[in-house]
Amino acid sequence: MKKFRKKIIAGNWKMNKTVAEGEDLATGVKRELDECPDVDVVLCPPFTALKSVGDAIADSVIKLGAQNMHWQDYGAQTGEICPAMLRDLYCHYVILGHSERRRDFKETDKVVNLKVKAAIQAHLVPIVCIGETQKQREAGKTEDVVRDQVTGSLSGLGDSITKLVIAYEPVWAIGTGLTATPEQAQEVHAFIRGVLTDMADENSAESIRIQYGGSMKPANAAELLSQPDIDGGLIGGAALVAGSFVEIVRAAM
Ligand code: PGA
């Protein structure tokens, strides 16, 4: 049975924005978005700007998210950040398994799975990224790749599987200006929901939000977001300017 799923638009700032720049951008988004009851809005600045962005959006509907974390509680992990440190800064969300981390830092589904479990344990909502490369799509392997990533990254969660968000981000569409067509994206989103149904049950699968990511911008957001299984967006480049990010949020309202 189809369930109502509140749309969620998250800005993934990646390695952009200093403390002052982040504060400016967050203030700009907040100014234009004082009320958006039908959409969850999330800003994910780099670690160094979490505090200033968090302060800038305090008392607003906008929530804070991080872009990564370690799965352990504390310890000898030079350069890493643990879940409690994110909670300390009032993060609600954390992006996990982004394709840039899978590609450049060799994060496997197994590692992503450890992080997903640690995030849920710490009451953070993971935004779990999956998606195929161009080569995999051309070889007709999109469904195999996506199924493996979903089952691997989300294994062993039990009922907690409903406490996360999935971001389907075809790697070939990230930062390239190439966007999946609404039909292409919908097809994969529906497939992912089918995989979730096999892993959990129909009710749970129907309640999990699946964002699309990959060159989403004001010009294509409304059409993508009107697809039945596209429940929001994970926005990179277009989230670096308050006006374009806010336009995408409005397209989701
Ligand atoms: P993009 O990035 O919107 O710049 O394509 C999306 C992402 O990588 O999350």
XYZ file of C-alpha atoms in Angstrom, residues 129-212:
84
model
C 24.427 6.611 -0.848
C 24.402 4.038 -3.612
C 24.645 4.191 -7.392
C 26.242 2.682 -10.467
C 29.079 3.995 -12.622
C 28.687 4.759 -16.311
C 30.587 1.603 -17.206
C 28.322 -0.528 -15.035
C 25.199 1.048 -16.561
C 26.480 0.506 -20.097
C 27.217 -3.124 -19.245
C 23.588 -3.559 -18.122
C 24.637 -4.094 -14.509
C 22.775 -1.244 -12.808
C 20.313 -3.483 -10.958
C 22.990 -5.951 -9.823
C 25.222 -3.158 -8.508
C 22.424 -1.347 -6.748
C 21.038 -4.566 -5.213
C 24.486 -5.528 -3.881
C 25.024 -2.057 -2.409
C 21.617 -1.977 -0.718
C 21.822 -5.489 0.730
C 25.487 -5.059 1.741
C 25.236 -1.571 3.237
C 21.979 -2.287 5.066
C 22.456 -5.869 6.216
C 21.522 -6.942 9.737
C 19.513 -3.857 10.646
C 16.260 -5.604 11.532
C 13.437 -3.173 12.286
C 15.915 -0.266 12.340
C 15.986 -0.315 8.553
C 13.179 2.255 8.598
C 15.413 4.734 10.452
C 17.455 5.744 7.438
C 17.271 7.533 4.127
C 18.710 6.161 0.893
C 20.231 8.406 -1.767
C 20.343 6.909 -5.238
C 23.140 8.771 -6.989
C 24.217 7.421 -10.361
C 27.955 8.130 -10.321
C 27.899 9.317 -13.948
C 25.443 12.081 -12.990
C 27.380 13.494 -10.026
C 28.900 16.880 -10.740
C 28.760 16.226 -14.468
C 25.661 18.189 -15.430
C 24.253 14.917 -16.786
C 21.065 13.996 -14.968
C 19.222 10.715 -15.064
C 15.911 11.278 -16.827
C 12.933 11.154 -14.460
C 12.004 7.800 -16.023
C 15.517 6.359 -15.595
C 15.642 7.488 -11.986
C 12.120 6.276 -11.185
C 12.935 2.868 -12.612
C 15.910 2.429 -10.278
C 14.064 3.910 -7.285
C 11.212 1.426 -7.758
C 13.774 -1.362 -8.074
C 15.435 -0.277 -4.801
C 12.053 -0.295 -3.071
C 11.574 -3.848 -4.313
C 14.930 -4.858 -2.829
C 13.912 -3.251 0.474
C 10.637 -5.176 0.392
C 12.607 -8.416 0.057
C 14.904 -7.406 2.937
C 12.223 -6.202 5.330
C 8.531 -6.105 4.449
C 6.293 -4.034 2.239
C 5.236 -1.673 5.002
C 8.814 -0.855 5.957
C 9.923 -0.533 2.345
C 7.056 1.856 1.657
C 8.071 4.095 4.542
C 11.774 4.491 3.603
C 12.615 7.672 1.738
C 14.783 7.403 -1.362
C 16.414 10.619 -2.556
C 17.785 11.159 -6.033
